[in-house]
Each structure stands twice: as structure tokens, then as C-alpha cells.
Amino acid sequence: MNVLEIKNLTKKFSDFIAVDNMSLTVAEGEIFGFLGANGAGKSTTINMIAGLLRSNEGVINILGKNAAKNSRFAKMNIGMVPQDLAIYEDMTAYENVKFFAGLYGLRGQELNERVEEALEFVGLQDKHKSYPNSFSGGMKRRLNIACAIAHRPKLIIMDEPTVGIDPQSRNYILNSVRKLNEMGCTIIYTSHYMEEVEEICSRIAIIDHGKIIAEGTKEQLKSIITNTKDLWIEVKSTEKVNVESIKAINGVEAVQIDENLIKINSDTGVNNLNKIIEHFINSHLEIRSLQEKAPNLETVFLTLTGRNLRDQ
Amino acid sequence: MNILNIAWKGIKTDFRDTRTLFFMLAFPVVLMLVLGSALSNTFGNSLPVDDIHVLYQDTSHSDNFNQFIDAAEKSGIHFQKVTETINPQNEVKQSKYDGYVEVTQQGLQLYVNNGNSIEGSILQGMLTSYVDKYNIASEIMKVAPEKLESAFTHKQKDDFIKETSVLPNKQPGSMDYYAIVITTMIVLYGAMSSSSLIISERVRKTADRLIASPVRKSEIFIGKVLGSLVSNTICVLLVILFSKLFFKANWGNHLGMVILVLLTEIIFAVSMGIGLSFLTKTSAAPRIIIMLFVQLASFFGGAYFKIDNPQGIFKFITELSPLTWVNSAITKMIFANDLSAAIPAVTIHLTGALIFLLVAVISLQKREGL
């Protein structure tokens, strides 16, 4: 059964088309990764699914029902973890979760049990009487999640839930996502951290300029670019690097500079290694190391969009 | 139920905010105490008058005026005969004496330094009374001299004039006055907190979570407004209670009606705050506008000093302040038992509230999200 079905969804802001005739489905039990650079239309799509924005065209079905016509049903089954912390600093952790869970019709003993359950799930049961202003960034993020799951939604939308937190909290949240999925929740997950998406998502959509440009499992996405290889060359200094002249070498498809590392994406069918090294020597670029990398999601994203996800 | 849930959350957080508590509770109480004490003299209804010293010269060869002098002495009016070394007019001019009386067979002449002085007026009144009595005696002598004695000795009265105040003992003292005007001013300041009811949700990003929940925008709006109304009402009731218990402020015999008028003012203030928050683009703008408006309304509405009988353009300006109407209404209800005085204030409040609420509701319907 599909938890989410999007058909021909379009959203315009004046003349700007943020989401352009998008269609996709998310099946029950999936962790669906949503990848896109800033301004690609990812947040607009998520906001339309969560009912924060109205679409200009198209249909969103949640659990088989039209979300626009069955707004209450759709919202009852969605848990939204927004990118920005959406918690009240002047209420305790317990009160925050209780207030938001109460909006979903939970009352009395059931409400209290669900609140405790949610706080325990995110590891904040010992801090239930504390105010968020005494929390670390990771703890606030976990409270942000607890506020979205206490009503046991079928579909949880997580928009960049690990932004700006320490590795320990990040691992905690990623484990929580897996656990929620094991408990039967379907999850839509967006992140700038490609390795996170690669690690936990069962299926991924890459969105660019309001359109889905690739969709599938990570293996399927990587197979798109099996005709290319990545060459990482570390140099002493990148001052003299001329990206355009490297791109001009036969077979080179994309070049990206990351500190002293030059990442060259090249056609596997063209043997151009000698020419690349010759270019570096002629440009007086001192090579420190050279390695050929297997394609990953970042390579896929770069190849498909021509942009790096994090450096927007 | 969600409306109550949202309202209760608002009330709870309002009372946890120490700034709100200070502004809505401590600030008015301190202001009442300071203004009520500092300006208490301007609200007195008695005027102390010292003993009056008068020079006189009696050439009437009659004993009548001496009797008057003896009687006046009991009231603290001291007459001193003019001696040859004294120029009585100069003495009065130099304010060494409050007046100079010349008594001749032709009549009586009074010199005072300032015709408008209280002492001069008292002298003038007493001497007029004396002359009137003398004239009456003369007339009786002409017609029936045998009845003269009985006319003045029988049931002699000194209370020919009975002073009756239109509102006996019902004028607001300084604390009574400032309890009213500071309370109504603080109610209007309630617009400040209500202006951030929706904006704060947007700033904290909780607006998205509220909209993502199965709660209608109208429920969020009503819950927010209701919470703010209850918080403000509780604060006002506490201020009234405090002023009544500790400052002995007079809130009259129609406290229910007074609170009802204040409640309409609270509705107006909350609506104004929330309406302005939708009319302006930045989060700071409504607070600046409200601060300016309340300051001007307070100044011209008599919150800082009493404005008696304004005239002309100044009267027009004072009438533009909603505080003028509500202060006048409450004062009349308390001190004149005039409950109908509430009608203009209530009408102004509810009409203004309706306009601001309409602005807010229409803007909210047009917006995506809160």
C-alpha cells in the first residue's frame, strides 16, 4: 500500500515555479530520502505534503485519501519534524510534547502515556521537567522529534533533523529513525549529509529545479553513473588550477575542488589518465596523492545536477 | 477542545513570563502609588485659611460695629483700630493686613488687597451680612420698633445657608483617580503582548507545527485571543483587588459593571494588537505603533494628570483617546452611580475591536500558514 502518492504536483510563487509537475509514490514501510539543493523545491514539496502550503495543481493522497479533501485525516496520520526547531522555550520538555500531542485529540491517561513514550524514545525521559533553554543542540533536536511522534503517525516527515548537532546525537537520531521504521512508520527523510541518506534510506529521489530527476534505490541511482569514474587528486595548492582546462580534457565530465582535493568525474570509456597527469605537470601543480573512487550518492548528485549538495 | 488547549497554554506561558508580570502587575501598582501620593494635593476639596487681620476706623458713634467685631473675633477675624501713625490703605497694599474697614454714619467701606483673595471674599461676605442685618433692623425700627428685640433674639439662627454638595463626599481622591486611570492605561498596553500572539509562533517556527496538526486556523486564532483575554482580565482583576485592599481605592458599588466596561476595553486592546500585527510587515512595527498610541492616549486621556474641562481643539484631541471615554465612564459609574455612562465607552471598544478582528481574520484567511 502506498502511504503517499503525489500526482502532477505544481506550486508557483508568482512567476517562479517551485515544484513543477512532480509525481512520486512512497510505499508503506519505506525510508524515503529526498535529496535536493537549496531552492530545488524539496521543502516546498514537503510543506505541501504536510498541509502547510496549498498546491496550484496536482493531487496528494495520504493512505489512499485525497489530502486536500480529507485534511484532518491526512494531518492525523502525518508527523512533521521541521528543519527549524519548533518548540516552546518557556515550556518544559514534557509540556511541549503534551501540548502538541493534545492537538491530535489525545486526552487524559492515554495522552500522558504517549508523552512519556515519546520522551523515552528520544532519550529525554530524565529531562522531562527541564526547559529547552538548558538543552544542548542535539537534545533540542530530539525534543523536536518527540513532538512529532507522540500521536503515532503513519508517515513521518523529517526535514534535515540532524543539522548542527554533534556526531553522538546524530547517531542517536539516525538509530531513532531506523527504530521508528521498524515500528511500522513510513519516513520521508531529507538531509544535506549524503552519507546519512545513503546509510538509512531504502529509496531516494533527487529533485532539481522543482522536478524529480532521478528516483530509486541507492544501487539503482549509482548504476546511472556506472559509465563514469571518480579520480581524486590531492595537490599542494589549488591556486593554479584551471577547472575549465581540466574539463576540456577528453572524457572529463565534471570537476570539483574541495580544499586541496580536485575531484574529477570522467568517462570510463576514455583512457585519459595520462593526459590529466600531464595537464597537472604542465600547470606546475604538485601532485601529492591520486586515487580512483567508486561512485557514491554524492557523485550521482553531482553528475545529475552539476552541483554539490552542501555548498549551495 | 483545541481552542481551550491553545488558550490554556497561552495563559500558562503569560504568567511564567516575568516581564509580563512586571508590566501588567507591578508597574501599575507602583505607578498608582507614585502618582497617587505625589499628586494627592491636587485632589483636595478643603482649603485652609489662616486668621484674618483687619484694620478699622469707626466714626459712626454707634456700638453696633463693636458687637460685630466681638462676634467676628470668635471666627478668627481680628480687628485693630487705626492709629494716627498708620496709613491703613498702605498697610493693606503691603499685605500687612487683609483688609481695612471704614465705618461712618453713611455706611461701610471695605478695602482689600486683592478682590479675588479668599480672605477678602470672607470679609466681604461677613460685612455684607452685617449690613443687611443692620438695614433690616432699621426698617423694623421704622415700622414696629417694639418687635425689634424679638426679631433678633427669637430662635436666633446662624445657619441661614445650608451647603449641600451635588455629590456629597463622592469626589475621587488622588488614589481613587489613579487607580482608575492607571488600570485603564495598563489594559490598553495589553495590545503589546497580543500583537505578538501570532508573530511569535512564526518567529519560533511553531506556527508550522500548529498548522501541520489537525487544528483549523480559526481554532488557533480563537484559542490565542481567548488566552490573551483571560490573562489580561486576571491581571486587571488583581490590580483592582490590590488597589482596593492596599490603597483603599474606591471602585464603587457597581464593581460588576465596572469590570464589564474594563472587559470590553481588554477586548479592544487585544483585538487592536492582533489586528495591527496583520497590518504591518515587521514584528517590531506593531509594538512601536502601540507604544506611541498608548502614550498619546494616556497623555490626552488623563492617565498622568487630571484634565478638567478641556476646551476647543484640546477637548477634541482628548476625545480621540479611548481612555478619555473609559475613564469618564468608570468615574461616573463609581462616583455618580451613572451606569448609562458606560454606553459610549463600551460602544467605542466593541466597534474598534470588531474592525481590528475583521482585519485579522481576513488577513489570516488570505495567508498560507499562520
XYZ file of C-alpha atoms in Angstrom:
682
model
C 0.000 0.000 0.000
C 1.214 3.491 -0.787
C 1.329 5.814 2.170
C 1.967 8.784 -0.079
C 1.047 9.380 -3.703
C 1.839 12.632 -5.449
C 0.420 13.216 -8.921
C 1.377 16.134 -11.156
C 2.025 18.459 -8.231
C 2.800 22.067 -9.117
C 3.437 25.049 -6.886
C 4.089 28.563 -8.138
C 5.198 31.647 -6.233
C 4.218 34.457 -8.618
C 6.173 33.602 -11.782
C 8.583 31.220 -10.073
C 7.734 27.535 -10.379
C 8.995 25.917 -7.178
C 7.551 22.465 -7.869
C 6.980 21.512 -11.466
C 4.512 18.740 -12.296
C 6.018 16.341 -9.769
C 4.797 12.780 -9.284
C 6.063 10.146 -6.870
C 4.898 7.385 -4.553
C 6.154 6.257 -1.164
C 5.183 2.764 -0.090
C 4.388 1.685 3.448
C 7.493 0.842 5.471
C 9.937 2.796 3.337
C 12.516 5.314 4.462
C 12.350 7.625 1.507
C 15.246 10.009 1.005
C 14.621 13.354 -0.576
C 17.740 14.964 -1.985
C 17.943 18.419 -3.413
C 19.973 21.566 -3.216
C 18.619 24.697 -1.551
C 15.850 26.116 -3.722
C 15.365 22.850 -5.608
C 11.764 22.582 -4.388
C 12.324 19.974 -1.704
C 10.938 21.976 1.265
C 8.023 23.289 -0.818
C 7.069 19.701 -1.660
C 7.367 18.612 1.961
C 5.307 21.597 3.109
C 2.556 20.720 0.645
C 2.527 17.105 1.857
C 2.287 18.330 5.486
C -0.538 20.718 4.606
C 1.420 23.915 5.246
C 1.138 25.063 1.643
C -1.601 24.688 -0.954
C -0.680 23.338 -4.374
C -1.633 25.134 -7.583
C -2.185 21.881 -9.416
C -1.975 18.190 -8.726
C -3.109 15.745 -6.089
C -1.591 14.464 -2.853
C -3.013 11.243 -1.465
C -2.213 10.135 2.077
C -3.066 6.483 2.778
C -5.189 6.480 -0.353
C -7.240 9.571 0.532
C -7.050 12.953 -1.118
C -5.258 15.136 1.450
C -6.945 18.342 0.317
C -10.408 16.870 0.745
C -9.556 14.886 3.885
C -7.286 17.384 5.575
C -7.951 16.208 9.126
C -7.427 12.542 8.241
C -4.192 13.363 6.413
C -2.831 15.509 9.231
C -3.756 12.939 11.882
C -1.532 10.455 10.052
C 1.449 12.727 9.473
C 4.159 13.695 11.938
C 6.192 16.699 10.902
C 9.761 17.252 12.130
C 10.583 20.677 10.718
C 14.120 21.730 9.847
C 13.943 24.654 12.294
C 13.384 23.789 15.923
C 9.662 24.191 16.545
C 9.439 24.027 20.324
C 8.444 26.438 23.084
C 11.390 27.554 25.195
C 9.063 28.634 28.014
C 7.540 25.177 28.419
C 9.202 22.048 29.799
C 10.033 19.137 27.528
C 7.012 17.262 28.882
C 4.678 20.231 28.375
C 5.928 20.754 24.824
C 5.181 17.169 23.787
C 1.897 17.147 25.713
C 0.682 20.359 24.084
C 1.363 19.210 20.528
C 0.093 15.663 21.144
C -3.051 17.173 22.661
C -3.786 18.881 19.345
C -4.211 15.403 17.826
C -7.128 14.621 20.117
C -5.237 12.656 22.750
C -6.561 13.169 26.281
C -6.092 12.019 29.863
C -4.153 8.885 30.689
C -3.588 7.994 27.042
C -2.055 11.409 26.413
C 0.285 11.131 29.401
C 1.397 7.643 28.356
C 2.104 8.733 24.798
C 4.082 11.752 26.001
C 6.217 9.593 28.283
C 6.668 7.061 25.480
C 7.829 9.760 23.039
C 10.247 11.279 25.536
C 11.635 7.863 26.371
C 12.028 7.112 22.675
C 14.233 10.167 22.159
C 16.066 9.616 25.452
C 14.740 12.684 27.269
C 12.677 10.958 29.952
C 15.111 12.184 32.624
C 14.819 15.740 31.346
C 11.044 15.879 31.127
C 10.802 18.683 33.688
C 13.611 20.733 32.161
C 13.171 23.715 29.887
C 14.671 23.519 26.379
C 16.931 26.523 27.010
C 19.026 24.228 29.227
C 19.321 21.637 26.422
C 22.181 21.058 24.003
C 21.504 21.369 20.258
C 21.180 17.588 19.981
C 18.692 17.373 22.837
C 16.570 20.112 21.294
C 16.562 18.202 18.005
C 15.428 15.086 19.860
C 12.639 17.030 21.568
C 11.679 18.358 18.124
C 11.247 14.734 17.046
C 9.333 13.731 20.187
C 6.776 16.476 19.494
C 6.114 14.910 16.081
C 5.770 11.263 17.057
C 3.711 11.194 20.259
C 0.467 10.794 18.306
C 1.931 7.749 16.476
C 1.685 8.962 12.894
C 1.898 6.533 9.976
C 4.016 8.927 7.929
C 6.819 10.953 9.498
C 8.410 13.761 7.523
C 11.882 14.663 8.754
C 13.363 17.786 7.228
C 17.102 17.963 7.979
C 16.725 16.549 11.507
C 20.471 16.376 12.158
C 21.523 19.901 11.193
C 24.111 21.415 13.519
C 24.447 18.666 16.089
C 27.295 16.572 17.468
C 28.083 13.096 16.000
C 26.737 11.326 19.085
C 23.337 12.988 18.827
C 23.338 12.401 15.077
C 23.870 8.667 15.606
C 21.111 8.677 18.208
C 18.701 10.312 15.777
C 19.638 8.001 12.898
C 19.061 4.999 15.157
C 15.730 6.504 16.188
C 14.725 6.813 12.539
C 15.532 3.140 11.986
C 13.611 2.146 15.120
C 10.567 4.194 14.088
C 10.701 2.471 10.710
C 10.893 -0.932 12.394
C 7.846 0.042 14.453
C 5.909 0.484 11.222
C 6.327 4.170 10.415
C 6.980 5.278 6.875
C 9.558 8.046 6.765
C 10.412 10.808 4.342
C 13.904 11.976 5.174
C 15.792 14.957 3.804
C 19.379 15.792 4.596
C 22.364 17.666 3.282
C 24.506 14.831 4.587
C 24.668 12.414 1.679
C 26.200 9.647 3.796
C 23.168 9.757 6.144
C 20.769 9.340 3.268
C 22.909 6.596 1.815
C 23.054 4.872 5.203
C 19.373 4.812 6.176
C 17.190 5.374 3.110
C 15.727 2.468 1.218
C 14.750 4.651 -1.726
C 15.851 8.084 -2.828
C 14.550 10.840 -5.098
C 16.822 13.581 -6.400
C 14.997 16.823 -7.020
C 16.313 19.741 -9.044
C 14.525 22.865 -10.267
C 11.237 21.536 -8.929
C 11.448 18.225 -10.784
C 12.467 14.730 -9.791
C 15.441 13.987 -11.981
C 16.222 10.528 -10.600
C 14.492 8.094 -8.283
C 15.228 4.606 -6.991
C 17.282 2.608 -4.537
C 20.855 3.790 -3.951
C 22.104 0.911 -6.083
C 19.776 1.921 -8.899
C 20.945 5.536 -8.664
C 24.601 4.539 -8.655
C 24.006 2.379 -11.704
C 23.010 5.521 -13.576
C 26.618 6.632 -13.496
C 28.465 3.333 -13.991
C 29.793 4.844 -17.181
C 31.784 7.353 -15.155
C 34.597 7.088 -12.642
C 35.915 9.461 -9.987
C 39.519 10.472 -9.820
C 40.628 12.290 -6.677
C 43.916 14.138 -6.969
C 45.394 15.870 -3.943
C 47.698 18.784 -4.777
C 49.887 21.057 -2.671
C 47.940 24.154 -3.710
C 44.867 24.675 -5.867
C 45.726 28.296 -6.724
C 46.863 27.463 -10.242
C 44.036 25.026 -11.007
C 42.049 25.936 -14.096
C 38.804 23.964 -13.902
C 37.770 24.775 -17.453
C 41.025 23.477 -18.944
C 40.638 20.204 -16.984
C 37.046 19.913 -18.235
C 38.394 20.361 -21.770
C 40.331 17.098 -21.485
C 38.623 14.367 -23.458
C 36.270 12.262 -21.260
C 36.170 14.622 -18.254
C 32.534 15.361 -17.326
C 32.734 17.298 -14.057
C 35.401 18.890 -11.883
C 35.003 19.914 -8.289
C 37.534 21.455 -5.885
C 37.330 20.551 -2.205
C 40.192 22.264 -0.324
C 43.362 20.695 -1.755
C 41.437 17.874 -3.389
C 40.449 18.015 -7.043
C 37.596 15.597 -7.808
C 37.386 14.693 -11.468
C 34.434 12.751 -12.813
C 35.377 11.093 -16.068
C 34.001 8.724 -18.696
C 35.084 5.145 -18.038
C 35.277 4.513 -21.757
C 38.036 7.078 -22.269
C 41.586 6.363 -21.130
C 42.612 9.900 -20.197
C 44.674 9.394 -17.045
C 47.949 10.222 -18.800
C 46.518 13.439 -20.212
C 45.162 14.503 -16.839
C 48.513 13.916 -15.120
C 50.300 15.674 -17.992
C 47.980 18.674 -17.537
C 48.810 18.840 -13.851
C 52.563 18.678 -14.523
C 52.368 21.349 -17.229
C 50.322 23.558 -14.891
C 53.041 23.135 -12.233
C 50.566 21.559 -9.834
C 52.425 19.415 -7.337
C 50.555 16.068 -7.011
C 50.606 14.579 -3.507
C 48.262 11.632 -3.981
C 45.956 10.135 -6.574
C 43.120 7.637 -6.156
C 40.222 6.298 -8.175
C 36.928 6.258 -6.217
C 33.879 4.081 -6.631
C 30.751 6.118 -7.364
C 28.614 7.188 -4.366
C 25.437 9.231 -3.993
C 27.410 12.436 -3.942
C 28.901 11.534 -7.306
C 25.449 10.728 -8.589
C 24.089 14.026 -7.366
C 26.991 15.967 -8.788
C 26.722 14.212 -12.108
C 22.985 14.708 -12.402
C 22.720 18.268 -11.160
C 26.201 19.604 -11.856
C 26.105 20.976 -8.306
C 27.436 19.907 -4.960
C 24.698 19.375 -2.379
C 26.349 21.027 0.611
C 27.986 24.024 -0.992
C 24.838 25.803 -2.202
C -11.349 21.439 22.952
C -8.311 22.507 20.925
C -9.363 26.116 21.453
C -9.203 25.624 25.216
C -5.935 23.716 24.902
C -4.347 26.601 22.982
C -5.892 29.217 25.297
C -4.661 27.413 28.426
C -1.147 27.140 27.010
C -1.185 30.902 26.338
C -2.359 31.739 29.864
C 0.249 29.467 31.424
C 3.150 30.916 29.469
C 1.922 34.501 30.008
C 2.120 34.062 33.757
C 5.553 32.455 33.524
C 6.897 35.483 31.735
C 8.354 37.727 34.417
C 8.370 40.714 32.042
C 4.624 40.355 31.508
C 4.007 40.025 35.218
C 6.097 43.096 35.983
C 4.472 45.166 33.283
C 0.895 44.089 33.918
C 1.004 43.830 37.715
C 3.950 45.551 39.411
C 4.173 48.530 37.036
C 0.558 49.748 37.501
C 0.693 49.256 41.247
C 3.920 51.270 41.535
C 2.581 53.939 39.194
C -0.630 54.260 41.225
C 1.383 54.587 44.406
C 3.783 57.178 42.991
C 1.247 59.360 41.160
C -1.464 58.913 43.789
C 0.885 60.029 46.557
C 2.790 62.717 44.680
C -0.278 64.454 43.273
C -2.621 63.995 46.237
C -2.706 67.779 46.916
C -4.316 68.490 43.567
C -7.310 66.379 44.565
C -8.100 68.052 47.993
C -11.606 69.542 48.471
C -10.840 71.733 51.538
C -8.778 74.916 51.678
C -7.087 76.012 54.902
C -7.440 79.741 55.761
C -5.351 81.381 58.454
C -6.596 84.059 60.867
C -7.644 87.280 59.183
C -6.318 90.629 60.384
C -8.304 93.767 59.629
C -7.798 97.454 60.352
C -10.863 99.577 61.031
C -11.917 103.104 61.770
C -15.361 103.691 63.319
C -16.744 107.223 63.135
C -20.399 106.161 63.349
C -20.702 106.890 67.076
C -22.549 103.640 67.407
C -21.925 100.473 69.375
C -23.213 98.155 66.666
C -19.928 97.628 64.880
C -18.179 96.742 68.146
C -20.675 93.933 68.600
C -19.823 92.697 65.129
C -16.102 92.841 65.987
C -16.663 90.752 69.097
C -18.606 88.172 67.124
C -16.022 88.034 64.319
C -13.205 87.571 66.806
C -14.667 84.148 67.605
C -14.195 83.176 63.964
C -10.553 84.196 63.882
C -11.073 87.629 62.363
C -9.097 90.140 64.343
C -9.950 93.837 64.082
C -7.449 96.504 65.049
C -8.264 100.171 65.341
C -6.308 102.518 63.086
C -3.898 104.782 64.930
C -2.645 108.119 63.689
C 0.756 106.709 62.775
C -0.687 104.151 60.417
C -1.751 104.680 56.816
C -4.360 101.888 56.561
C -4.500 101.705 52.765
C -0.722 101.299 52.542
C -0.741 98.638 55.221
C -3.250 96.618 53.186
C -1.304 97.222 49.981
C 1.807 95.828 51.649
C -0.239 92.792 52.742
C 0.401 93.502 56.407
C -3.373 93.370 56.884
C -6.019 91.540 54.931
C -8.383 94.490 54.822
C -9.384 97.912 56.066
C -12.935 98.878 57.057
C -14.199 102.437 57.407
C -17.454 102.701 59.350
C -19.248 106.015 59.055
C -22.841 107.123 59.628
C -23.323 106.972 55.880
C -22.285 103.374 55.611
C -19.392 100.999 55.485
C -16.391 100.843 53.135
C -14.037 97.903 52.706
C -10.558 97.968 51.231
C -8.911 94.652 50.408
C -5.644 93.976 48.621
C -6.979 91.583 46.081
C -10.635 91.326 45.295
C -10.254 87.682 44.452
C -8.408 86.664 47.603
C -10.187 84.175 49.851
C -9.652 86.367 52.908
C -11.104 89.377 51.052
C -14.103 87.346 49.966
C -14.735 86.143 53.514
C -14.547 89.710 54.831
C -16.812 90.985 52.096
C -19.372 88.259 52.781
C -19.412 88.834 56.521
C -19.679 92.592 56.209
C -22.456 92.310 53.628
C -24.320 90.049 56.009
C -23.769 92.534 58.829
C -25.006 95.458 56.737
C -28.066 93.518 55.623
C -28.926 92.737 59.209
C -28.417 96.397 60.192
C -30.672 97.560 57.364
C -33.377 95.110 58.411
C -33.162 96.405 61.965
C -33.520 99.979 60.685
C -36.605 99.061 58.697
C -38.177 97.294 61.696
C -37.416 100.347 63.841
C -39.357 102.498 61.417
C -42.415 100.222 61.321
C -42.612 98.354 64.635
C -39.782 99.207 66.996
C -41.322 97.069 69.771
C -40.682 93.954 67.737
C -37.015 94.635 67.152
C -35.775 92.632 70.088
C -37.915 89.625 69.393
C -36.935 89.686 65.732
C -33.301 89.174 66.557
C -33.446 87.192 69.747
C -36.169 84.666 68.951
C -34.719 81.415 67.767
C -31.605 83.063 66.528
C -30.014 81.101 63.769
C -26.625 81.225 62.218
C -27.294 78.585 59.615
C -29.221 80.588 57.084
C -27.335 78.836 54.260
C -27.223 75.105 54.151
C -24.470 73.878 51.900
C -25.430 70.756 50.019
C -22.924 69.217 47.648
C -24.372 67.713 44.496
C -22.241 64.593 45.157
C -21.771 64.618 48.934
C -18.384 63.032 49.803
C -18.254 61.499 46.298
C -15.302 63.129 44.651
C -12.384 60.874 43.704
C -9.311 61.306 45.816
C -5.940 61.031 44.121
C -5.632 57.305 44.796
C -9.188 56.690 43.563
C -8.435 58.648 40.415
C -5.103 56.993 39.646
C -6.463 53.529 40.437
C -8.949 54.046 37.597
C -6.752 55.759 35.011
C -3.684 53.563 35.538
C -5.803 50.421 35.321
C -7.402 51.527 32.054
C -3.979 52.549 30.712
C -2.484 49.156 31.559
C -5.395 47.439 29.848
C -4.544 49.330 26.666
C -0.902 48.247 26.980
C -2.239 44.681 26.748
C -2.237 45.284 22.990
C 1.564 44.959 23.102
C 1.519 41.319 24.159
C -1.390 40.420 21.903
C 0.459 41.887 18.904
C 2.946 39.036 19.228
C 0.375 36.254 19.620
C 0.702 35.066 16.015
C 4.059 36.681 15.171
C 5.793 34.811 17.997
C 4.577 31.491 16.569
C 6.053 32.432 13.193
C 9.351 33.540 14.749
C 9.641 30.372 16.870
C 8.648 28.274 13.833
C 5.957 26.609 15.927
C 3.403 28.066 13.513
C 4.303 25.308 11.042
C 3.787 22.629 13.648
C 0.429 24.130 14.628
C -0.719 24.266 11.004
C 0.561 20.717 10.394
C -1.667 19.491 13.246
C -5.349 18.694 12.648
C -6.439 22.048 14.063
C -8.195 24.696 11.993
C -6.626 28.126 11.675
C -9.804 29.602 13.174
C -9.371 27.398 16.263
C -5.761 28.537 16.683
C -6.843 32.158 16.285
C -9.741 31.934 18.736
C -7.624 29.991 21.241
C -4.887 32.592 21.087
C -7.302 35.517 21.505
C -9.176 33.774 24.312
C -5.959 33.027 26.206
C -4.839 36.621 25.915
C -8.243 37.921 27.065
C -8.187 35.689 30.139
C -4.565 36.596 31.022
C -5.273 40.307 30.725
C -8.520 40.018 32.684
C -6.783 38.182 35.536
C -4.080 40.874 35.652
C -6.675 43.664 35.732
C -8.663 41.940 38.477
C -5.504 41.554 40.544
C -4.640 45.236 40.058
C -8.166 46.244 41.116
C -8.002 43.956 44.149
C -4.596 45.260 45.160
C -5.597 48.917 44.784
C -8.773 48.276 46.773
C -7.076 46.420 49.612
C -3.823 48.313 49.952
C -4.527 51.792 48.538
C -8.178 51.850 49.664
C -9.146 52.952 46.172
C -12.865 53.445 45.713
C -14.206 51.154 42.970
C -17.813 51.975 43.867
C -20.920 49.910 44.372
C -21.197 48.669 40.797
C -17.953 46.720 40.548
C -19.515 44.162 38.199
C -20.433 46.860 35.699
C -17.005 48.497 36.073
C -15.329 45.163 35.323
C -17.651 44.671 32.362
C -16.538 48.011 30.906
C -12.906 47.074 31.545
C -13.529 43.724 29.861
C -14.709 45.497 26.710
C -11.545 47.592 26.861
C -9.475 44.392 27.149
C -11.285 43.000 24.083
C -10.478 46.240 22.246
C -6.804 46.180 23.274
C -6.265 42.512 22.388
C -8.035 42.974 19.046
C -6.025 46.094 18.279
C -2.747 44.263 18.976
C -3.611 41.269 16.854
C -5.109 43.427 14.067
C -2.018 45.625 13.880
C 0.216 42.550 13.743
C -1.501 41.605 10.479
C -1.416 45.146 9.083
C 2.338 45.602 9.493
C 5.167 43.734 7.842
C 7.820 43.548 10.551
C 7.448 42.049 14.020
C 8.686 45.257 15.692
C 6.317 47.629 13.875
C 3.097 46.833 15.788
C 4.852 47.252 19.133
C 6.181 50.683 18.128
C 2.773 51.794 16.863
C 1.034 50.543 20.014
C 3.611 52.169 22.303
C 3.132 55.513 20.564
C -0.655 55.222 20.529
C -0.933 54.238 24.199
C 1.426 57.025 25.277
C -0.625 59.653 23.434
C -3.935 58.118 24.524
C -2.697 58.083 28.128
C -1.475 61.676 27.982
C -4.684 63.045 26.489
C -6.859 60.576 28.389
C -5.729 61.922 31.754
C -3.631 58.965 32.862
C -0.746 61.090 34.078
C -2.593 64.199 35.252
C -6.231 65.109 35.549
C -7.671 67.126 32.678
C -10.569 69.274 33.879
C -12.971 70.805 31.383
C -10.782 70.910 28.274
C -11.840 73.478 25.706
C -11.702 73.847 21.929
C -9.208 71.793 19.951
C -7.742 70.336 23.130
C -11.168 68.951 24.024
C -11.390 67.405 20.554
C -7.981 65.764 20.963
C -8.832 64.366 24.392
C -11.991 62.857 22.937
C -9.917 60.974 20.380
C -8.350 59.000 23.199
C -10.342 55.879 24.107
C -9.042 56.327 27.650
C -10.978 59.602 27.988
C -14.224 57.733 27.397
C -13.497 54.744 29.582
C -12.103 56.863 32.438
C -15.110 59.144 32.297
C -17.479 56.151 32.185
C -15.928 54.417 35.165
C -15.667 57.647 37.194
C -19.341 58.404 36.610
C -20.338 54.845 37.454
C -18.394 54.914 40.704
C -18.981 58.469 41.889
C -22.368 59.361 40.368
C -23.986 55.922 40.110
C -24.496 56.742 36.435
C -24.461 53.349 34.757
C -25.568 54.782 31.424
C -22.138 56.440 31.189
C -20.789 53.019 30.221
C -22.594 53.033 26.867
C -20.244 55.335 24.861
C -17.118 53.570 26.164
C -18.495 50.089 25.521
C -19.637 51.113 22.029
C -16.228 52.556 21.152
C -14.432 49.458 22.458
C -16.594 46.898 20.728
C -16.696 48.783 17.408
C -12.911 49.174 17.402
C -12.455 45.516 18.374
C -14.751 44.395 15.570
C -12.786 46.377 12.967
C -9.406 45.046 14.129
C -10.678 41.467 14.389
C -12.109 41.669 10.864
C -8.734 42.871 9.567
C -7.009 39.968 11.321
C -9.487 37.315 10.175
C -9.428 38.467 6.526
C -5.616 38.597 6.519
C -5.407 35.166 8.116
C -7.733 33.651 5.523
C -5.593 35.046 2.707
C -2.324 33.752 4.150
C -0.875 30.300 3.645
C 0.047 29.162 7.114
C -0.365 31.351 10.187
